[in-house]
Coordinates of C-alpha atoms in Angstrom, one line a residue:
M38 CA 94.3 5.1 40.3
S39 CA 92.1 8.1 39.6
V40 CA 95.1 10.0 38.3
V41 CA 96.0 7.2 35.9
R42 CA 92.4 6.9 34.8
A43 CA 92.2 10.7 34.1
I44 CA 95.4 10.5 32.0
A45 CA 94.0 7.6 30.1
L46 CA 90.8 9.5 29.3
E47 CA 92.8 12.5 28.0
R48 CA 94.6 10.1 25.7
K49 CA 91.4 8.9 24.2
F50 CA 91.2 5.6 26.1
V51 CA 88.0 4.1 27.3
T52 CA 88.2 3.3 31.0
L53 CA 86.4 0.8 33.1
H54 CA 86.5 0.9 36.9
A55 CA 85.0 -1.1 39.8
D56 CA 85.8 -2.2 43.3
L57 CA 85.9 -5.9 44.1
S58 CA 83.6 -7.1 46.9
P59 CA 82.2 -10.4 48.1
D60 CA 79.7 -10.1 45.3
R61 CA 82.2 -9.1 42.6
R62 CA 85.2 -11.3 41.8
L63 CA 87.3 -12.2 38.8
H64 CA 86.4 -15.8 38.9
A65 CA 83.3 -17.5 40.3
T66 CA 80.4 -19.8 39.4
G67 CA 77.6 -18.0 41.3
G68 CA 77.4 -14.9 39.2
Q69 CA 80.1 -12.8 41.0
A70 CA 82.3 -12.5 37.9
K71 CA 79.3 -11.5 35.9
N72 CA 78.4 -8.9 38.5
L73 CA 81.8 -7.5 38.2
Y74 CA 81.6 -7.2 34.5
S75 CA 78.2 -5.5 34.7
E76 CA 79.7 -3.0 37.2
L77 CA 82.6 -2.3 34.8
M78 CA 80.2 -1.7 31.9
K79 CA 78.1 0.6 34.1
N80 CA 81.2 2.6 34.9
M81 CA 82.5 2.7 31.4
S82 CA 83.9 6.2 30.8
T83 CA 85.2 8.3 27.9
R84 CA 86.7 11.8 27.6
N85 CA 83.2 13.1 26.7
K86 CA 81.5 11.0 29.4
P87 CA 83.9 10.8 32.3
D88 CA 81.3 9.9 34.9
G89 CA 80.3 6.5 33.5
N90 CA 77.4 5.1 31.5
A91 CA 79.3 5.6 28.2
L92 CA 78.6 2.2 26.7
T93 CA 75.7 3.4 24.5
S94 CA 77.8 6.4 23.3
V95 CA 80.7 4.1 22.4
V96 CA 78.3 1.8 20.4
E97 CA 76.7 4.9 18.7
K98 CA 80.2 6.2 17.7
F99 CA 81.0 2.8 16.2
I100 CA 77.8 2.9 14.2
T101 CA 78.4 6.4 13.0
Q102 CA 81.9 5.5 11.8
V103 CA 80.6 2.5 10.0
Q104 CA 77.9 4.5 8.2
K105 CA 80.5 7.1 7.1
E106 CA 82.7 4.4 5.7
A107 CA 79.8 2.7 4.0
E108 CA 78.8 6.0 2.3
S109 CA 82.3 6.9 1.2
N110 CA 83.0 3.4 -0.3
D111 CA 79.5 2.8 -1.6
Y112 CA 79.1 -0.3 0.6
S113 CA 76.2 -1.5 2.6
V114 CA 76.4 -0.8 6.3
E115 CA 75.9 -4.4 7.1
K116 CA 78.9 -5.4 5.0
V117 CA 81.1 -2.8 6.7
I118 CA 80.0 -4.0 10.2
H119 CA 80.9 -7.6 9.2
K120 CA 84.3 -6.4 7.9
R121 CA 85.2 -4.5 11.0
L122 CA 84.1 -7.2 13.4
T123 CA 85.6 -10.1 11.6
A124 CA 88.4 -10.5 14.2
I125 CA 85.9 -10.2 17.0
S126 CA 83.6 -12.9 15.5
E127 CA 86.5 -15.4 15.5
M128 CA 87.1 -15.0 19.3
V129 CA 85.4 -17.0 22.0
G130 CA 81.9 -15.5 22.3
G131 CA 82.7 -13.0 19.6
Y132 CA 80.1 -14.2 17.1
D133 CA 77.1 -13.2 19.3
F134 CA 78.8 -10.0 20.3
A135 CA 79.1 -9.0 16.7
K136 CA 75.5 -10.1 16.1
V137 CA 74.3 -7.9 19.0
I138 CA 76.1 -4.9 17.5
E139 CA 74.4 -5.5 14.2
I140 CA 71.0 -5.8 15.9
Y141 CA 71.6 -2.5 17.6
W142 CA 72.3 -0.8 14.2
K143 CA 69.1 -2.3 12.7
A144 CA 67.1 -1.2 15.7
S145 CA 68.5 2.3 15.2
E146 CA 67.4 2.3 11.6
E147 CA 64.0 1.2 12.6
D148 CA 63.7 3.5 15.6
N149 CA 63.1 0.4 17.8
E150 CA 64.1 1.7 21.2
H151 CA 63.1 -1.6 22.9
L152 CA 65.4 -3.6 20.7
K153 CA 68.3 -1.1 21.3
A154 CA 67.7 -1.4 25.0
C155 CA 67.9 -5.2 24.8
A156 CA 71.2 -5.0 22.9
I157 CA 72.7 -2.7 25.5
K158 CA 71.3 -5.0 28.2
W159 CA 73.2 -7.9 26.6
L160 CA 76.4 -6.0 26.3
R161 CA 76.2 -5.0 30.0
A162 CA 75.8 -8.7 30.9
E163 CA 72.4 -8.0 32.5
Y164 CA 70.7 -11.1 31.0
S165 CA 70.4 -13.8 33.6
T166 CA 69.3 -16.6 31.3
K167 CA 70.1 -17.6 27.7
T168 CA 66.4 -18.1 27.0
D169 CA 65.6 -14.5 27.6
A170 CA 68.5 -13.4 25.4
R171 CA 67.4 -15.8 22.6
N172 CA 63.8 -14.6 22.8
D173 CA 64.8 -10.9 22.7
L174 CA 67.8 -10.9 20.4
G175 CA 68.0 -14.4 18.8
V176 CA 71.5 -15.0 20.3
R177 CA 72.5 -18.3 21.9
T178 CA 74.9 -17.1 24.6
I179 CA 75.1 -14.5 27.3
I180 CA 78.0 -12.9 29.1
S181 CA 78.5 -15.2 32.1
D182 CA 81.1 -15.9 34.8
A183 CA 83.1 -18.1 32.5
F184 CA 83.1 -15.4 29.8
F185 CA 84.4 -12.5 32.0
Y186 CA 87.9 -12.1 30.7
D187 CA 87.2 -13.0 27.1
A188 CA 84.4 -10.4 27.1
L189 CA 86.8 -7.8 28.2
K190 CA 89.2 -8.7 25.4
I191 CA 86.4 -8.5 22.9
M192 CA 85.4 -5.1 24.3
S193 CA 89.0 -3.8 23.9
L194 CA 89.0 -4.6 20.2
F195 CA 85.5 -3.1 19.8
V196 CA 86.4 0.2 21.4
R197 CA 89.5 0.3 19.1
Q198 CA 87.1 -0.2 16.1
A199 CA 85.0 2.7 17.5
G200 CA 88.0 5.0 17.2
Y201 CA 89.5 5.0 20.7
S202 CA 93.1 4.3 21.7
G203 CA 92.2 1.2 23.7
L204 CA 90.7 0.0 27.0
L205 CA 92.0 0.5 30.5
V206 CA 90.4 -1.7 33.3
N207 CA 90.8 -0.4 36.8
L208 CA 90.1 -2.8 39.6
D209 CA 90.4 -1.7 43.2
E210 CA 89.9 -3.4 46.6
M211 CA 91.7 -6.5 45.3
V212 CA 92.2 -7.3 49.0
N213 CA 88.7 -8.9 48.9
L214 CA 90.3 -11.8 47.1
Y215 CA 92.9 -12.1 49.9
K216 CA 90.0 -12.3 52.4
L217 CA 88.4 -15.3 50.7
S218 CA 88.3 -18.1 53.2
N219 CA 87.8 -20.8 50.6
T220 CA 91.3 -21.8 49.4
Q221 CA 90.1 -23.1 46.0
A222 CA 88.1 -20.0 45.3
R223 CA 91.0 -17.8 46.1
K224 CA 93.3 -19.9 43.9
S225 CA 90.9 -19.7 41.0
N226 CA 90.9 -15.9 41.2
Y227 CA 94.7 -15.8 41.4
E228 CA 94.8 -18.1 38.3
Q229 CA 92.6 -15.5 36.5
I230 CA 95.1 -12.8 37.5
L231 CA 97.9 -15.0 36.2
R232 CA 96.1 -15.5 32.9
I233 CA 95.6 -11.7 32.5
L234 CA 99.3 -11.0 33.5
N235 CA 100.6 -13.6 31.0
D236 CA 98.5 -12.2 28.2
C237 CA 99.7 -8.7 28.9
L238 CA 103.4 -9.6 29.2
Q239 CA 103.3 -11.9 26.2
G240 CA 101.4 -9.6 23.9
N241 CA 98.3 -11.8 23.6
A242 CA 95.9 -9.1 24.7
E243 CA 95.6 -6.2 22.3
Y244 CA 94.6 -2.7 23.2
I245 CA 93.8 -3.5 26.8
G246 CA 95.6 -2.7 30.1
F247 CA 94.8 -3.6 33.7
L248 CA 95.4 -1.5 36.8
L249 CA 94.9 -3.5 40.0
G250 CA 94.9 -1.9 43.4
G251 CA 95.4 -3.8 46.7
T252 CA 97.1 -3.7 50.1
P253 CA 100.7 -5.0 50.7
E254 CA 99.2 -8.1 52.4
F255 CA 97.3 -8.9 49.3
L256 CA 100.5 -9.0 47.3
L257 CA 103.2 -10.2 49.8
D258 CA 101.5 -12.6 52.1
P259 CA 103.1 -16.0 51.5
Y260 CA 100.1 -17.9 52.7
K261 CA 97.1 -16.1 51.3
G262 CA 98.4 -13.3 49.0
L263 CA 99.5 -13.3 45.4
Y264 CA 102.9 -14.5 46.6
S265 CA 101.3 -17.7 47.8
Y266 CA 100.9 -18.6 44.1
E267 CA 104.4 -19.4 42.9
A268 CA 103.8 -18.5 39.3
L269 CA 102.6 -15.1 40.3
Q270 CA 105.4 -14.6 42.9
T271 CA 108.1 -15.1 40.2
R272 CA 106.4 -12.7 37.8
L273 CA 105.7 -10.0 40.4
A274 CA 108.9 -10.2 42.3
E275 CA 110.7 -6.9 42.9
N276 CA 113.6 -6.0 40.7
N277 CA 116.7 -6.7 42.9
F278 CA 118.9 -4.3 41.1
A279 CA 116.4 -1.5 41.6
K280 CA 116.1 -2.4 45.2
Q281 CA 119.8 -2.4 45.8
A282 CA 120.1 1.0 44.0
D283 CA 117.2 2.3 46.1
V284 CA 115.3 3.4 43.0
I285 CA 111.9 2.4 41.5
D286 CA 111.6 0.2 38.4
Y287 CA 108.5 1.8 36.7
S288 CA 108.4 -1.0 34.1
S289 CA 107.8 -3.6 36.8
P290 CA 104.3 -5.2 36.8
A291 CA 104.0 -4.5 40.6
L292 CA 104.6 -1.0 42.0
H293 CA 104.8 -0.4 45.7
L294 CA 103.3 2.9 46.8
A295 CA 105.0 4.6 49.7
C296 CA 103.1 5.4 52.8
L297 CA 102.5 9.0 53.8
S298 CA 105.1 10.5 56.0
P299 CA 104.2 12.5 59.1
E300 CA 105.0 15.7 57.3
E301 CA 102.8 14.8 54.3
L302 CA 99.9 13.9 56.7
Y303 CA 100.3 17.3 58.3
I304 CA 100.0 19.0 54.9
L305 CA 97.0 16.8 54.2
L306 CA 95.3 17.9 57.4
K307 CA 96.0 21.6 56.5
N308 CA 94.4 21.1 53.1
L309 CA 91.4 19.4 54.6
R310 CA 91.0 22.3 57.0
H311 CA 91.2 24.7 54.0
I312 CA 88.6 22.7 52.1
Y313 CA 86.3 22.5 55.1
A314 CA 86.4 26.3 55.3
S315 CA 85.5 26.6 51.6
G316 CA 88.9 28.1 50.9
D317 CA 88.5 31.0 53.3
S318 CA 91.4 31.2 55.8
T319 CA 89.3 33.5 58.0
K320 CA 86.9 30.7 58.6
Y321 CA 89.4 28.1 59.8
L322 CA 87.8 26.3 62.8
V323 CA 91.2 25.3 64.4
P324 CA 94.7 26.9 64.4
D325 CA 97.9 25.4 63.1
D326 CA 98.8 24.4 66.7
S327 CA 95.8 22.1 66.8
L328 CA 97.1 20.2 63.8
T329 CA 100.4 19.5 65.5
A330 CA 98.7 18.6 68.8
F331 CA 96.3 16.3 66.9
L332 CA 99.1 14.4 65.2
I333 CA 101.1 14.1 68.5
H334 CA 98.0 12.7 70.2
C335 CA 97.5 10.2 67.4
N336 CA 101.1 9.1 67.6
Q337 CA 100.8 8.5 71.3
T338 CA 97.6 6.6 70.8
I339 CA 98.3 4.2 67.9
G340 CA 101.9 4.8 67.1
E341 CA 103.2 4.9 63.5
A342 CA 99.9 3.5 62.2
Y343 CA 98.5 7.1 62.4
F344 CA 100.4 8.0 59.2
K345 CA 101.0 4.6 57.6
T346 CA 97.3 3.8 57.5
P347 CA 95.7 7.2 58.0
R348 CA 92.1 6.5 57.2
N349 CA 90.9 6.6 60.8
T350 CA 93.2 9.5 61.6
I351 CA 91.6 11.6 58.8
K352 CA 88.1 10.6 59.8
A353 CA 88.7 11.6 63.4
F354 CA 90.1 15.0 62.3
L355 CA 87.0 15.7 60.1
D356 CA 84.7 14.5 63.0
M357 CA 86.4 17.0 65.3
L358 CA 85.9 19.8 62.8
T359 CA 82.2 18.9 62.5
V360 CA 81.7 19.1 66.2
I361 CA 83.5 22.4 66.5
E362 CA 81.5 23.8 63.6
Q363 CA 78.2 22.8 65.2
H364 CA 79.2 23.7 68.7
P365 CA 81.6 26.7 68.7
E366 CA 81.6 26.8 72.5
I367 CA 83.6 23.6 72.6
S368 CA 87.4 24.1 72.2
W369 CA 89.6 21.7 70.2
Q370 CA 91.7 21.1 73.3
Q371 CA 88.6 19.6 75.1
L372 CA 87.9 17.3 72.2
L373 CA 91.5 16.2 71.8
E374 CA 91.6 15.1 75.5
S375 CA 88.7 12.7 75.0
L376 CA 89.6 11.6 71.4
K377 CA 90.1 7.9 70.9
I378 CA 91.5 6.5 67.7
E379 CA 91.7 2.9 66.8
E380 CA 94.3 1.4 64.6
E381 CA 93.0 0.4 61.2
K382 CA 93.0 -3.4 60.9
N383 CA 92.4 -5.7 58.0
S384 CA 89.1 -7.5 58.2
D385 CA 89.3 -11.2 58.5
M386 CA 85.7 -11.6 57.6
E387 CA 84.6 -15.0 56.5
I388 CA 83.0 -15.1 53.1
E389 CA 81.0 -18.2 52.2
I390 CA 82.1 -19.5 48.8
E391 CA 80.1 -21.9 46.8
N392 CA 81.9 -25.0 45.7
D393 CA 83.5 -24.4 42.3
D394 CA 82.8 -27.9 41.1
N395 CA 79.3 -27.9 39.5
L396 CA 79.2 -31.7 39.6
T397 CA 79.7 -32.1 43.3
D398 CA 76.1 -32.6 44.1
F399 CA 75.4 -34.7 41.0
R400 CA 73.6 -38.0 41.6
L401 CA 72.5 -40.8 39.3

């Protein structure tokens, strides 16, 4: 996903990225979707600001372009802003979005840093109540759980108006949706994915793309994964012709990444050893024989899982290098004899989910 994101930045896309967690989901009523949106805005990146926090620079670029257009056509800046954001104003929640952008421009003209900060705070979905937003900015709405996806679509049109190619949204650790113990909450999140998928496939979402990363169980599990939702299963099903021909259909909405082979894991360990030695082969802490012996030991301990889910294998190898570096008198053979590696397992943690029906506790 990092590679795709880097390519997108080179092609003048704005990228957003975040990991899902129990506190960050696509659909919720307790602030989790709003938290995810805030995290995405915090991690907004451009080619000039690849490390995040690029929201302010994107807004500034839009204002700069508007000012240039106003000067060249002898229009007022306010008129050009209205013209450029007309399409956004007609979308759900778009009117207040456009108003906040206009407020940011006026604050820039007046050197009002507090008002500019309030505008950015609204755009980042950091207002918790409508009252605070109305007092600071005079707007009636805030970006809330229910507004999550619509706000992303608005942002995609806005970055386009700012001169970028579009918006790429990267969401990793989607397995956290699979882990939800509440069936209705899980279904609601899958319905949000279905809505996003339908918009992308049918051309209803302009200048926006989504890259979702999850485990095979998250996709294929017929009881709790995406395949448990029939509408998603039919849309994400593998291309049978590509499967029979043993090739990959790169236009498919779901791509299955192959696991590392034992040979690839061996190369990975060699590279890790090289990095650990700061690129100096004379400072290698262990010889090549130790890598082979280490992998054989892992295979005997946890079987094929040592290269199919290699996180624990890699961690154990780095831990071994750390001990040898700090205690040179200990040989790698001694450490290997006492090494214990556990197979990486999916967590079945229970996550408490609030009831999605806000009227459940209503009493007359």
